[in-house]
mmCIF file of C-alpha atoms in Angstrom:
data_model
loop_
_atom_site.group_PDB
_atom_site.id
_atom_site.type_symbol
_atom_site.label_atom_id
_atom_site.label_comp_id
_atom_site.label_asym_id
_atom_site.label_seq_id
_atom_site.Cartn_x
_atom_site.Cartn_y
_atom_site.Cartn_z
ATOM 1 C CA MET M 1 -49.379 -4.497 22.021
ATOM 2 C CA ASN M 2 -46.771 -2.258 20.214
ATOM 3 C CA THR M 3 -47.149 1.631 20.087
ATOM 4 C CA PRO M 4 -47.841 2.681 16.437
ATOM 5 C CA PHE M 5 -45.128 4.293 14.731
ATOM 6 C CA ARG M 6 -45.375 7.874 14.315
ATOM 7 C CA LEU M 7 -42.728 9.964 12.620
ATOM 8 C CA ALA M 8 -43.230 13.236 14.436
ATOM 9 C CA GLU M 9 -42.588 11.359 17.823
ATOM 10 C CA ARG M 10 -39.114 10.375 16.211
ATOM 11 C CA PRO M 11 -36.057 12.610 16.771
ATOM 12 C CA ARG M 12 -35.415 14.225 13.573
ATOM 13 C CA ARG M 13 -32.020 13.810 11.746
ATOM 14 C CA VAL M 14 -30.159 16.126 9.388
ATOM 15 C CA HIS M 15 -29.145 13.333 7.177
ATOM 16 C CA PRO M 16 -30.374 9.744 6.711
ATOM 17 C CA PRO M 17 -27.879 7.452 8.478
ATOM 18 C CA LEU M 18 -25.784 6.543 5.465
ATOM 19 C CA ALA M 19 -22.154 6.177 5.534
ATOM 20 C CA PRO M 20 -20.295 9.278 5.334
ATOM 21 C CA PRO M 21 -18.404 10.229 1.849
ATOM 22 C CA PRO M 22 -14.782 9.165 1.719
ATOM 23 C CA ASP M 23 -12.189 11.016 3.981
ATOM 24 C CA ARG M 24 -11.332 14.472 2.578
ATOM 25 C CA TYR M 25 -14.033 14.166 -0.070
ATOM 26 C CA PHE M 26 -15.194 17.776 0.373
ATOM 27 C CA GLU M 27 -11.890 19.085 0.745
ATOM 28 C CA GLN M 28 -10.875 17.756 -2.831
ATOM 29 C CA LEU M 29 -14.201 18.366 -4.551
ATOM 30 C CA PRO M 30 -13.524 22.149 -5.342
ATOM 31 C CA LEU M 31 -10.375 21.296 -6.932
ATOM 32 C CA ARG M 32 -11.790 18.273 -8.893
ATOM 33 C CA MET M 33 -14.484 20.529 -10.033
ATOM 34 C CA MET M 34 -12.053 23.283 -11.085
ATOM 35 C CA GLN M 35 -10.062 20.664 -13.125
ATOM 36 C CA ARG M 36 -13.194 19.314 -14.755
ATOM 37 C CA VAL M 37 -14.740 22.608 -15.838
ATOM 38 C CA GLN M 38 -11.066 23.943 -17.074
ATOM 39 C CA ALA M 39 -10.894 20.705 -19.241
ATOM 40 C CA GLU M 40 -14.525 20.986 -20.718
ATOM 41 C CA ALA M 41 -14.138 24.778 -21.476
ATOM 42 C CA PRO M 42 -12.208 24.692 -24.762
ATOM 43 C CA ARG M 43 -14.362 21.849 -26.185
ATOM 44 C CA GLU M 44 -17.468 24.123 -25.631
ATOM 45 C CA THR M 45 -16.174 27.146 -27.114
ATOM 46 C CA ALA M 46 -16.686 26.170 -30.743
ATOM 47 C CA TRP M 47 -20.386 25.479 -30.639
ATOM 48 C CA SER M 48 -21.274 27.118 -27.584
ATOM 49 C CA TRP M 49 -23.493 29.738 -29.318
ATOM 50 C CA LEU M 50 -25.576 26.700 -30.394
ATOM 51 C CA ALA M 51 -26.306 25.806 -26.762
ATOM 52 C CA GLY M 52 -27.512 29.368 -26.412
ATOM 53 C CA LEU M 53 -30.289 29.224 -28.928
ATOM 54 C CA SER M 54 -33.629 27.766 -27.711
ATOM 55 C CA ALA M 55 -34.862 24.515 -28.774
ATOM 56 C CA PRO M 56 -37.323 25.719 -31.451
ATOM 57 C CA VAL M 57 -34.551 27.922 -33.099
ATOM 58 C CA ARG M 58 -32.153 24.908 -33.058
ATOM 59 C CA THR M 59 -34.686 22.788 -34.618
ATOM 60 C CA THR M 60 -35.481 25.382 -37.358
ATOM 61 C CA LEU M 61 -31.851 25.737 -37.989
ATOM 62 C CA ALA M 62 -31.085 22.073 -38.301
ATOM 63 C CA SER M 63 -34.117 21.939 -40.757
ATOM 64 C CA VAL M 64 -32.577 24.690 -42.879
ATOM 65 C CA ALA M 65 -29.307 22.980 -42.919
ATOM 66 C CA VAL M 66 -30.715 19.692 -44.248
ATOM 67 C CA LEU M 67 -32.969 21.473 -46.714
ATOM 68 C CA GLY M 68 -29.828 23.544 -48.027
ATOM 69 C CA GLY M 69 -27.991 20.284 -48.397
ATOM 70 C CA PHE M 70 -30.995 18.911 -50.501
ATOM 71 C CA VAL M 71 -31.229 21.834 -52.669
ATOM 72 C CA ALA M 72 -27.446 22.016 -53.233
ATOM 73 C CA SER M 73 -27.138 18.269 -54.190
ATOM 74 C CA PHE M 74 -30.122 18.708 -56.550
ATOM 75 C CA LEU M 75 -28.815 21.806 -58.186
ATOM 76 C CA LEU M 76 -25.203 20.256 -58.683
ATOM 77 C CA SER M 77 -26.749 16.846 -59.860
ATOM 78 C CA SER M 78 -29.037 18.575 -62.370
ATOM 79 C CA ALA M 79 -26.478 20.973 -64.170
ATOM 80 C CA PRO M 80 -26.555 20.946 -68.093
ATOM 81 C CA ALA M 81 -24.428 18.100 -69.385
ATOM 82 C CA PRO M 82 -21.098 19.506 -70.393
ATOM 83 C CA VAL M 83 -21.035 17.058 -73.503
ATOM 84 C CA ALA M 84 -23.630 18.964 -75.768
ATOM 85 C CA SER M 85 -21.690 22.289 -75.145
ATOM 86 C CA ALA M 86 -18.418 20.674 -75.882
ATOM 87 C CA TYR M 87 -19.587 19.384 -79.264
ATOM 88 C CA ALA M 88 -20.747 23.002 -80.031
ATOM 89 C CA THR M 89 -17.321 24.403 -79.008
ATOM 90 C CA LEU M 90 -15.421 21.770 -80.941
ATOM 91 C CA ALA M 91 -17.634 22.755 -84.011
ATOM 92 C CA GLN M 92 -16.366 26.218 -83.918
ATOM 93 C CA VAL M 93 -12.748 25.273 -84.295
ATOM 94 C CA PRO M 94 -11.491 25.516 -87.899
ATOM 95 C CA ARG M 95 -10.576 22.218 -89.620
ATOM 96 C CA GLU M 96 -7.030 23.158 -90.501
ATOM 97 C CA GLU M 97 -6.218 24.041 -86.854
ATOM 98 C CA MET M 98 -7.704 20.913 -85.565
ATOM 99 C CA VAL M 99 -5.708 18.756 -87.906
ATOM 100 C CA GLN M 100 -2.448 20.714 -87.094
ATOM 101 C CA TYR M 101 -3.164 20.146 -83.198
ATOM 102 C CA LEU M 102 -3.793 16.386 -83.716
ATOM 103 C CA LEU M 103 -0.673 15.807 -85.772
ATOM 104 C CA ALA M 104 1.346 18.027 -83.419
ATOM 105 C CA SER M 105 2.561 15.081 -81.385
ATOM 106 C CA ASP M 106 3.209 11.385 -82.122
ATOM 107 C CA GLN M 107 1.213 10.530 -78.878
ATOM 108 C CA ARG M 108 -1.893 11.620 -80.589
ATOM 109 C CA LEU M 109 -3.118 10.771 -84.313
ATOM 110 C CA THR M 110 -1.227 10.213 -87.477
ATOM 111 C CA LEU M 111 -2.484 11.006 -90.886
ATOM 112 C CA SER M 112 -3.342 7.447 -91.771
ATOM 113 C CA ASP M 113 -5.519 7.376 -88.590
ATOM 114 C CA LEU M 114 -7.322 10.614 -90.051
ATOM 115 C CA ALA M 115 -7.437 9.050 -93.365
ATOM 116 C CA GLU M 116 -9.597 6.080 -92.208
ATOM 117 C CA LEU M 117 -12.142 8.284 -90.684
ATOM 118 C CA PRO M 118 -14.254 9.401 -93.807
ATOM 119 C CA ALA M 119 -14.664 5.626 -94.847
ATOM 120 C CA ALA M 120 -15.612 4.686 -91.433
ATOM 121 C CA THR M 121 -18.296 7.419 -91.133
ATOM 122 C CA GLN M 122 -19.834 6.314 -94.682
ATOM 123 C CA ASN M 123 -22.583 3.828 -94.871
ATOM 124 C CA LEU M 124 -20.627 1.229 -97.073
ATOM 125 C CA SER M 125 -21.999 -1.846 -98.163
ATOM 126 C CA THR M 126 -19.770 -5.208 -98.305
ATOM 127 C CA GLU M 127 -19.929 -4.971 -102.128
ATOM 128 C CA GLY M 128 -18.520 -1.272 -102.255
ATOM 129 C CA TYR M 129 -16.154 -1.519 -99.662
ATOM 130 C CA LEU M 130 -14.550 -5.136 -99.618
ATOM 131 C CA HIS M 131 -15.054 -5.813 -103.411
ATOM 132 C CA ALA M 132 -16.277 -9.331 -102.382
ATOM 133 C CA SER M 133 -19.827 -10.852 -103.038
ATOM 134 C CA ASP M 134 -21.925 -11.931 -100.110
ATOM 135 C CA GLN M 135 -21.212 -15.657 -100.958
ATOM 136 C CA GLU M 136 -17.276 -15.170 -101.004
ATOM 137 C CA VAL M 137 -17.646 -13.561 -97.337
ATOM 138 C CA GLN M 138 -19.634 -16.514 -96.251
ATOM 139 C CA ASP M 139 -17.137 -18.785 -97.660
ATOM 140 C CA LEU M 140 -14.373 -17.016 -96.015
ATOM 141 C CA LEU M 141 -16.137 -17.028 -92.566
ATOM 142 C CA ASP M 142 -16.966 -20.879 -92.886
ATOM 143 C CA ALA M 143 -13.156 -21.503 -93.300
ATOM 144 C CA GLN M 144 -12.338 -20.173 -89.798
ATOM 145 C CA PRO M 145 -11.467 -22.836 -87.251
ATOM 146 C CA SER M 146 -14.305 -24.131 -85.343
ATOM 147 C CA GLU M 147 -12.582 -23.655 -81.998
ATOM 148 C CA GLU M 148 -13.107 -20.100 -82.284
ATOM 149 C CA THR M 149 -16.487 -20.248 -80.592
ATOM 150 C CA TYR M 150 -16.783 -16.452 -80.450
ATOM 151 C CA LEU M 151 -17.579 -16.444 -84.148
ATOM 152 C CA MET R 1 -18.482 35.063 0.515
ATOM 153 C CA GLU R 2 -22.146 36.112 0.020
ATOM 154 C CA ASP R 3 -24.180 34.882 -3.058
ATOM 155 C CA GLN R 4 -24.199 38.287 -4.737
ATOM 156 C CA GLU R 5 -20.508 38.786 -4.329
ATOM 157 C CA ILE R 6 -19.808 35.229 -5.805
ATOM 158 C CA LEU R 7 -22.098 36.366 -8.805
ATOM 159 C CA VAL R 8 -20.335 39.491 -9.397
ATOM 160 C CA LYS R 9 -16.883 38.000 -9.330
ATOM 161 C CA PHE R 10 -18.009 34.932 -11.515
ATOM 162 C CA ARG R 11 -19.124 37.436 -14.186
ATOM 163 C CA ASP R 12 -15.635 38.977 -14.271
ATOM 164 C CA PRO R 13 -13.229 36.708 -16.175
ATOM 165 C CA ALA R 14 -10.378 37.808 -13.939
ATOM 166 C CA THR R 15 -11.996 36.455 -10.879
ATOM 167 C CA ARG R 16 -14.348 33.734 -12.319
ATOM 168 C CA ASN R 17 -12.334 30.773 -10.930
ATOM 169 C CA VAL R 18 -12.218 32.229 -7.374
ATOM 170 C CA ALA R 19 -15.855 32.972 -7.469
ATOM 171 C CA PHE R 20 -16.621 29.315 -8.661
ATOM 172 C CA ASN R 21 -14.436 27.766 -6.096
ATOM 173 C CA GLN R 22 -16.184 29.530 -3.390
ATOM 174 C CA LEU R 23 -19.538 28.612 -4.751
ATOM 175 C CA VAL R 24 -18.659 24.912 -4.688
ATOM 176 C CA ARG R 25 -17.177 25.177 -1.192
ATOM 177 C CA LYS R 26 -20.270 26.675 0.010
ATOM 178 C CA TYR R 27 -22.865 24.399 -1.519
ATOM 179 C CA GLN R 28 -21.104 21.182 -2.060
ATOM 180 C CA GLN R 29 -22.392 19.606 1.070
ATOM 181 C CA LYS R 30 -26.017 20.546 0.616
ATOM 182 C CA VAL R 31 -25.809 19.362 -2.915
ATOM 183 C CA TYR R 32 -24.070 16.073 -2.096
ATOM 184 C CA TRP R 33 -26.464 15.177 0.475
ATOM 185 C CA HIS R 34 -29.472 16.329 -1.442
ATOM 186 C CA VAL R 35 -28.562 14.061 -4.397
ATOM 187 C CA ARG R 36 -27.228 11.274 -1.901
ATOM 188 C CA LYS R 37 -30.567 10.819 -0.101
ATOM 189 C CA MET R 38 -32.230 10.325 -3.536
ATOM 190 C CA VAL R 39 -29.603 7.935 -5.114
ATOM 191 C CA VAL R 40 -28.263 6.301 -1.885
ATOM 192 C CA ASP R 41 -25.045 5.230 -3.467
ATOM 193 C CA HIS R 42 -22.066 7.413 -2.996
ATOM 194 C CA ASP R 43 -20.481 7.012 -6.408
ATOM 195 C CA ASP R 44 -24.011 7.928 -8.160
ATOM 196 C CA ALA R 45 -24.097 10.856 -5.556
ATOM 197 C CA ASP R 46 -20.742 12.043 -6.482
ATOM 198 C CA ASP R 47 -21.269 12.023 -10.413
ATOM 199 C CA LEU R 48 -24.509 13.885 -9.914
ATOM 200 C CA THR R 49 -22.871 16.596 -7.569
ATOM 201 C CA GLN R 50 -20.125 16.981 -10.215
ATOM 202 C CA ASP R 51 -22.558 17.247 -12.957
ATOM 203 C CA VAL R 52 -24.710 19.655 -11.094
ATOM 204 C CA PHE R 53 -21.724 22.006 -10.519
ATOM 205 C CA VAL R 54 -20.713 21.781 -14.382
ATOM 206 C CA LYS R 55 -24.120 22.945 -15.155
ATOM 207 C CA VAL R 56 -23.785 25.619 -12.706
ATOM 208 C CA TRP R 57 -20.418 26.721 -14.331
ATOM 209 C CA ASN R 58 -22.018 26.836 -17.641
ATOM 210 C CA HIS R 59 -25.190 28.457 -16.897
ATOM 211 C CA LEU R 60 -24.206 31.023 -13.996
ATOM 212 C CA GLU R 61 -23.534 33.911 -16.303
ATOM 213 C CA ASN R 62 -27.079 33.737 -17.695
ATOM 214 C CA PHE R 63 -28.519 33.214 -14.091
ATOM 215 C CA ARG R 64 -31.422 36.024 -13.979
ATOM 216 C CA GLN R 65 -31.776 35.973 -9.931
ATOM 217 C CA ASP R 66 -35.405 35.398 -10.300
ATOM 218 C CA ALA R 67 -34.833 32.943 -7.538
ATOM 219 C CA SER R 68 -31.988 32.720 -4.833
ATOM 220 C CA LEU R 69 -28.810 31.064 -6.005
ATOM 221 C CA TYR R 70 -29.268 28.477 -3.330
ATOM 222 C CA THR R 71 -32.652 27.642 -4.849
ATOM 223 C CA TRP R 72 -31.364 27.653 -8.246
ATOM 224 C CA ILE R 73 -28.710 25.180 -7.557
ATOM 225 C CA TYR R 74 -31.221 23.065 -5.598
ATOM 226 C CA ARG R 75 -33.324 22.963 -8.746
ATOM 227 C CA ILE R 76 -30.548 21.851 -10.982
ATOM 228 C CA ALA R 77 -29.636 19.106 -8.451
ATOM 229 C CA THR R 78 -33.446 17.873 -8.113
ATOM 230 C CA ASN R 79 -33.677 17.784 -12.107
ATOM 231 C CA GLU R 80 -30.257 15.768 -12.371
ATOM 232 C CA CYS R 81 -31.380 13.172 -9.566
ATOM 233 C CA LEU R 82 -34.884 12.837 -11.281
ATOM 234 C CA SER R 83 -33.313 12.582 -14.859
ATOM 235 C CA LEU R 84 -30.866 9.722 -13.384
ATOM 236 C CA LEU R 85 -33.677 7.776 -11.773
ATOM 237 C CA GLN R 86 -35.722 7.926 -14.680
ATOM 238 C CA SER R 87 -32.934 7.135 -17.279
ATOM 239 C CA LYS R 88 -32.275 3.928 -14.759
ATOM 240 C CA ARG R 89 -35.689 2.827 -15.153
ATOM 241 C CA ARG R 90 -35.774 3.167 -18.680
ATOM 242 C CA ARG R 91 -32.474 1.499 -19.240
ATOM 243 C CA PHE R 92 -33.270 -1.532 -17.373
ATOM 244 C CA PHE R 93 -37.213 -1.421 -17.970
ATOM 245 C CA LEU R 94 -37.674 -1.207 -14.164
ATOM 246 C CA PRO R 95 -41.180 -0.464 -12.552
ATOM 247 C CA LEU R 96 -41.123 1.995 -9.773
ATOM 248 C CA HIS R 97 -40.963 -0.505 -6.937
ATOM 249 C CA ASP R 98 -37.946 -2.241 -8.487
ATOM 250 C CA VAL R 99 -35.933 0.920 -8.189
ATOM 251 C CA GLY R 100 -37.073 1.160 -4.713
ATOM 252 C CA ALA R 101 -35.754 -2.481 -4.062
ATOM 253 C CA GLU R 102 -32.571 -1.587 -5.773
ATOM 254 C CA LEU R 103 -32.034 1.575 -3.498
ATOM 255 C CA SER R 104 -33.219 -0.484 -0.454
ATOM 256 C CA ALA R 105 -30.429 -3.081 -1.318
ATOM 257 C CA LYS R 106 -27.790 -0.407 -1.324
ATOM 258 C CA LEU R 107 -29.202 0.766 1.955
ATOM 259 C CA GLU R 108 -28.943 -2.692 3.716
ATOM 260 C CA ALA R 109 -25.494 -2.772 2.409
ATOM 261 C CA ASP R 110 -24.592 0.257 4.176
ATOM 262 C CA ASP R 111 -23.213 -0.663 7.718
ATOM 263 C CA SER R 112 -24.382 2.767 9.209
ATOM 264 C CA LEU R 113 -27.819 1.224 9.762
ATOM 265 C CA ALA R 114 -26.964 -2.111 11.422
ATOM 266 C CA GLY R 115 -28.583 -2.718 14.758
ATOM 267 C CA ASP R 116 -31.300 0.076 14.288
ATOM 268 C CA GLU R 117 -34.223 -1.801 13.053
ATOM 269 C CA VAL R 118 -36.886 0.912 13.150
ATOM 270 C CA GLU R 119 -34.341 3.079 11.312
ATOM 271 C CA LEU R 120 -33.910 0.565 8.480
ATOM 272 C CA LYS R 121 -37.625 0.153 8.109
ATOM 273 C CA LEU R 122 -38.047 3.931 8.035
ATOM 274 C CA GLN R 123 -35.460 4.443 5.307
ATOM 275 C CA LYS R 124 -36.974 1.450 3.237
ATOM 276 C CA ALA R 125 -40.357 3.152 3.632
ATOM 277 C CA ILE R 126 -38.969 6.325 2.217
ATOM 278 C CA LEU R 127 -37.541 4.540 -0.569
ATOM 279 C CA ARG R 128 -40.697 3.104 -1.701
ATOM 280 C CA LEU R 129 -42.147 6.368 -2.345
ATOM 281 C CA PRO R 130 -42.583 7.832 -5.884
ATOM 282 C CA ASP R 131 -39.385 9.729 -6.867
ATOM 283 C CA LYS R 132 -41.105 13.176 -6.770
ATOM 284 C CA GLN R 133 -42.898 12.503 -3.502
ATOM 285 C CA ARG R 134 -39.570 11.101 -1.925
ATOM 286 C CA LEU R 135 -37.906 14.410 -2.993
ATOM 287 C CA VAL R 136 -40.507 16.550 -1.361
ATOM 288 C CA PHE R 137 -40.373 14.242 1.836
ATOM 289 C CA ASN R 138 -36.587 14.987 1.852
ATOM 290 C CA LEU R 139 -36.675 18.752 1.390
ATOM 291 C CA ARG R 140 -39.357 18.986 4.213
ATOM 292 C CA TYR R 141 -38.507 16.440 6.648
ATOM 293 C CA TYR R 142 -34.336 16.559 6.373
ATOM 294 C CA ASP R 143 -33.574 20.049 5.136
ATOM 295 C CA GLU R 144 -36.625 21.689 6.777
ATOM 296 C CA MET R 145 -37.202 23.740 3.791
ATOM 297 C CA PRO R 146 -40.053 26.057 3.892
ATOM 298 C CA TYR R 147 -42.929 25.184 1.535
ATOM 299 C CA GLU R 148 -42.513 28.559 -0.498
ATOM 300 C CA GLN R 149 -38.832 27.506 -1.327
ATOM 301 C CA MET R 150 -39.850 24.046 -2.027
ATOM 302 C CA ALA R 151 -42.292 25.379 -4.546
ATOM 303 C CA GLU R 152 -39.407 27.248 -6.450
ATOM 304 C CA VAL R 153 -37.484 24.102 -6.348
ATOM 305 C CA THR R 154 -39.884 21.879 -7.568
ATOM 306 C CA GLY R 155 -42.071 24.000 -9.696
ATOM 307 C CA THR R 156 -45.203 22.834 -7.910
ATOM 308 C CA SER R 157 -47.853 24.730 -5.682
ATOM 309 C CA VAL R 158 -47.558 25.128 -1.987
ATOM 310 C CA GLY R 159 -50.763 23.486 -1.675
ATOM 311 C CA ALA R 160 -49.939 20.286 -3.766
ATOM 312 C CA LEU R 161 -46.527 20.185 -1.818
ATOM 313 C CA LYS R 162 -48.222 20.134 1.554
ATOM 314 C CA ALA R 163 -50.799 17.396 0.295
ATOM 315 C CA SER R 164 -47.790 15.259 -0.987
ATOM 316 C CA TYR R 165 -45.809 15.658 2.109
ATOM 317 C CA HIS R 166 -48.809 14.647 4.103
ATOM 318 C CA HIS R 167 -49.439 11.482 2.067
ATOM 319 C CA ALA R 168 -45.680 10.634 2.276
ATOM 320 C CA VAL R 169 -45.740 10.654 5.946
ATOM 321 C CA LYS R 170 -48.962 8.626 6.127
ATOM 322 C CA LYS R 171 -47.536 5.774 3.576
ATOM 323 C CA ILE R 172 -44.241 5.809 5.698
ATOM 324 C CA GLU R 173 -46.006 5.193 8.998
ATOM 325 C CA GLN R 174 -48.316 2.663 7.412
ATOM 326 C CA TYR R 175 -45.467 0.619 6.178
ATOM 327 C CA VAL R 176 -43.279 0.923 9.249
ATOM 328 C CA ASN R 177 -46.275 -0.312 11.409
ATOM 329 C CA GLU R 178 -47.055 -3.094 8.915
ATOM 330 C CA GLN R 179 -43.442 -4.221 9.034
ATOM 331 C CA THR R 180 -43.521 -4.241 12.883
#
C-alpha cells in the first residue's frame, strides 16, 4: 500500500518547477519598463488630473457635462425666431430709402418689378383684373392642347 | 538601494528614472514569479509584470507608506492577476475548473515537469484551487510570507488566511492521493 501524500513531508521549493523565463529576461526588463513608461507619459499628462479624482467625483463631473450639453442645446434651439424681429426692423426703414436700395443695382429689382407688387397684394377678381368673363376664361382653358396633362 | 531611498529619489523629478530603474531591478523577480505561479504561461506573466510596474510608476508618487513598498507592490500584482483570470473567465464564459484545466494544459506542455509524476500531480492539484485560495497557498507555501503580511496584501484577516491555507493543503493532499 502506498504511503499517503503529505505536503509537509515534501521538500519545499522556492518556485514551482516551471520553465525559466528566456535568457537575459531580467537584465532587459528594467530597460523595457523605462521605455514603456516614458512612451506612456506624454499621453497621460493631458487628462492625468481626471485620474486623480475619486470615482464619485468623476461620475458627478460626467453627469454635469452631459446635463450642460442638454441645457446648451435646449437654449440654442429655443432662441426667439429671428424672422419676426426682421420684419419689425424692416418696417422701420423709410419707404424711399428701401426703393433706392432695391434699385441701386441691376442684380436686384427694377421699377417694373416693384410696379407689379401692389396688384399682387390686392384681392382682385378675374372680372376686375383680366377684364374677361368666367365663360371666356373657361373657353380659353378648354382650348389648351389636351397633352398638357398638368392642367 | 533601500525602499525609503527609492521613494525619496522617485519624488525628485531629476532622479525619478534612476529610482524607478532600481525599483524594477529590486522587485522584478518577485513580481514575475508571483504572477507566473498564478498564470503559468510566461507571456501572460511578462504582460502582467509590465502592467504592474506601469501602475507602480503611475501611483508611486501618491504612495502613503501605510504598508511597506514590498507589500504594496505585491498587492498591485495580486489584483492584476486576479483581474486577468477573472476577465479570461468572463471572455470565454469559462467555469472555475475550465480555467484550471487550461492552466494544467500549459503546465503539461512545460518540459520542466517531465518525469516527476508526483510533482505534476501536485501542480495540477494547486491549479484546481479557486484563484484566491491558490494565491493564499502560493504566498504561504512558496514565498513563506508571514500571515500578517499576507493580510496586508490580500486585505483578508489572518484567521481567514490560516483557514484558507489549511483547506488548500487538505484539498491538494486529497487530490494527489486520489490520483495515485
